[in-house]
């Protein structure tokens, strides 16, 4: 598939990007390579190949959730260097 400046301009507009002519040339080459690769993939015979849903055949490798004992506010705050009733006090990190 041939990519022209009109196609690049349309894609740039959709992506809210702006390109100079030198960049358009490089982008055109890259897009043609990507689309050429996609055409090669479309030409492959996938008859009898099951669709791949997951990259690994392992299922649910995560552990089961376990309910553990909760701690109280007092226990959570007992070692806090600064606290204000039920909250940790921390230095301001965002300034205007």
mmCIF file of C-alpha atoms in Angstrom:
data_model
loop_
_atom_site.group_PDB
_atom_site.id
_atom_site.type_symbol
_atom_site.label_atom_id
_atom_site.label_comp_id
_atom_site.label_asym_id
_atom_site.label_seq_id
_atom_site.Cartn_x
_atom_site.Cartn_y
_atom_site.Cartn_z
ATOM 1 C CA UNK A 1 0.000 0.000 0.000
ATOM 2 C CA UNK A 2 1.346 3.405 -0.945
ATOM 3 C CA UNK A 3 1.183 6.150 1.663
ATOM 4 C CA UNK A 4 0.823 9.717 0.381
ATOM 5 C CA UNK A 5 1.082 13.118 2.065
ATOM 6 C CA UNK A 6 -2.698 13.348 2.326
ATOM 7 C CA UNK A 7 -2.805 10.140 4.384
ATOM 8 C CA UNK A 8 -0.010 11.368 6.648
ATOM 9 C CA UNK A 9 -1.739 14.737 7.068
ATOM 10 C CA UNK A 10 -4.985 12.964 7.995
ATOM 11 C CA UNK A 11 -3.233 10.733 10.539
ATOM 12 C CA UNK A 12 -1.381 13.733 11.959
ATOM 13 C CA UNK A 13 -4.664 15.626 12.308
ATOM 14 C CA UNK A 14 -6.308 12.696 14.109
ATOM 15 C CA UNK A 15 -3.321 12.375 16.453
ATOM 16 C CA UNK A 16 -3.091 16.167 16.880
ATOM 17 C CA UNK A 17 0.481 16.190 15.562
ATOM 18 C CA UNK A 18 2.328 18.405 13.107
ATOM 19 C CA UNK A 19 5.156 17.283 10.840
ATOM 20 C CA UNK A 20 7.592 19.105 8.583
ATOM 21 C CA UNK A 21 8.252 17.699 5.088
ATOM 22 C CA UNK A 22 11.449 15.924 6.182
ATOM 23 C CA UNK A 23 9.551 14.141 8.966
ATOM 24 C CA UNK A 24 6.743 13.198 6.567
ATOM 25 C CA UNK A 25 9.256 11.420 4.337
ATOM 26 C CA UNK A 26 10.576 9.332 7.241
ATOM 27 C CA UNK A 27 7.053 8.631 8.507
ATOM 28 C CA UNK A 28 5.946 7.554 5.024
ATOM 29 C CA UNK A 29 8.853 5.081 4.830
ATOM 30 C CA UNK A 30 8.101 3.699 8.290
ATOM 31 C CA UNK A 31 4.375 3.332 7.605
ATOM 32 C CA UNK A 32 5.046 1.557 4.314
ATOM 33 C CA UNK A 33 7.347 -0.900 6.128
ATOM 34 C CA UNK A 34 4.723 -1.568 8.807
ATOM 35 C CA UNK A 35 1.933 -2.036 6.275
ATOM 36 C CA UNK A 36 4.182 -4.267 4.156
ATOM 37 C CA UNK A 37 4.809 -6.452 7.188
ATOM 38 C CA UNK A 38 1.047 -6.601 7.875
ATOM 39 C CA UNK A 39 0.451 -7.685 4.278
ATOM 40 C CA UNK A 40 2.999 -10.486 4.751
ATOM 41 C CA UNK A 41 1.137 -11.605 7.870
ATOM 42 C CA UNK A 42 -2.161 -11.583 5.977
ATOM 43 C CA UNK A 43 -0.609 -13.828 3.326
ATOM 44 C CA UNK A 44 0.252 -16.529 5.889
ATOM 45 C CA UNK A 45 -1.810 -19.703 5.858
ATOM 46 C CA UNK A 46 -3.286 -19.992 9.349
ATOM 47 C CA UNK A 47 -5.636 -22.838 8.538
ATOM 48 C CA UNK A 48 -5.694 -25.245 11.479
ATOM 49 C CA UNK A 49 -3.903 -22.853 13.836
ATOM 50 C CA UNK A 50 -5.882 -22.151 16.967
ATOM 51 C CA UNK A 51 -6.198 -18.489 17.929
ATOM 52 C CA UNK A 52 -3.871 -17.374 20.709
ATOM 53 C CA UNK A 53 -5.659 -15.739 23.605
ATOM 54 C CA UNK A 54 -2.833 -15.652 26.159
ATOM 55 C CA UNK A 55 0.918 -15.537 25.586
ATOM 56 C CA UNK A 56 1.418 -18.338 28.094
ATOM 57 C CA UNK A 57 -0.450 -21.576 28.576
ATOM 58 C CA UNK A 58 -0.310 -21.202 32.347
ATOM 59 C CA UNK A 59 -3.634 -20.292 33.886
ATOM 60 C CA UNK A 60 -4.078 -18.099 36.941
ATOM 61 C CA UNK A 61 -0.575 -18.195 38.350
ATOM 62 C CA UNK A 62 -1.596 -15.785 41.104
ATOM 63 C CA UNK A 63 -2.197 -16.977 44.619
ATOM 64 C CA UNK A 64 -5.620 -17.110 46.211
ATOM 65 C CA UNK A 65 -6.672 -14.123 48.295
ATOM 66 C CA UNK A 66 -6.441 -14.763 51.995
ATOM 67 C CA UNK A 67 -8.208 -12.780 54.690
ATOM 68 C CA UNK A 68 -5.722 -11.642 57.309
ATOM 69 C CA UNK A 69 -6.126 -9.858 60.598
ATOM 70 C CA UNK A 70 -6.711 -6.101 60.272
ATOM 71 C CA UNK A 71 -4.871 -3.578 62.394
ATOM 72 C CA UNK A 72 -6.486 -0.655 64.169
ATOM 73 C CA UNK A 73 -5.830 3.026 63.470
ATOM 74 C CA UNK A 74 -3.850 3.231 66.683
ATOM 75 C CA UNK A 75 -1.635 0.304 65.684
ATOM 76 C CA UNK A 76 -1.055 1.769 62.226
ATOM 77 C CA UNK A 77 -0.137 5.186 63.618
ATOM 78 C CA UNK A 78 1.866 4.078 66.657
ATOM 79 C CA UNK A 79 5.271 4.444 64.929
ATOM 80 C CA UNK A 80 4.387 7.449 62.759
ATOM 81 C CA UNK A 81 6.777 10.352 63.341
ATOM 82 C CA UNK A 82 3.923 12.836 62.851
ATOM 83 C CA UNK A 83 0.201 12.204 63.017
ATOM 84 C CA UNK A 84 -3.011 14.211 63.118
ATOM 85 C CA UNK A 85 -5.877 12.278 64.742
ATOM 86 C CA UNK A 86 -6.439 9.366 62.303
ATOM 87 C CA UNK A 87 -3.984 10.463 59.584
ATOM 88 C CA UNK A 88 -0.265 10.412 58.848
ATOM 89 C CA UNK A 89 1.307 13.877 58.535
ATOM 90 C CA UNK A 90 3.769 14.151 55.671
ATOM 91 C CA UNK A 91 5.778 17.058 54.246
ATOM 92 C CA UNK A 92 4.213 18.995 51.392
ATOM 93 C CA UNK A 93 5.551 17.668 48.079
ATOM 94 C CA UNK A 94 3.505 19.672 45.556
ATOM 95 C CA UNK A 95 3.963 23.418 45.250
ATOM 96 C CA UNK A 96 2.305 25.971 43.021
#
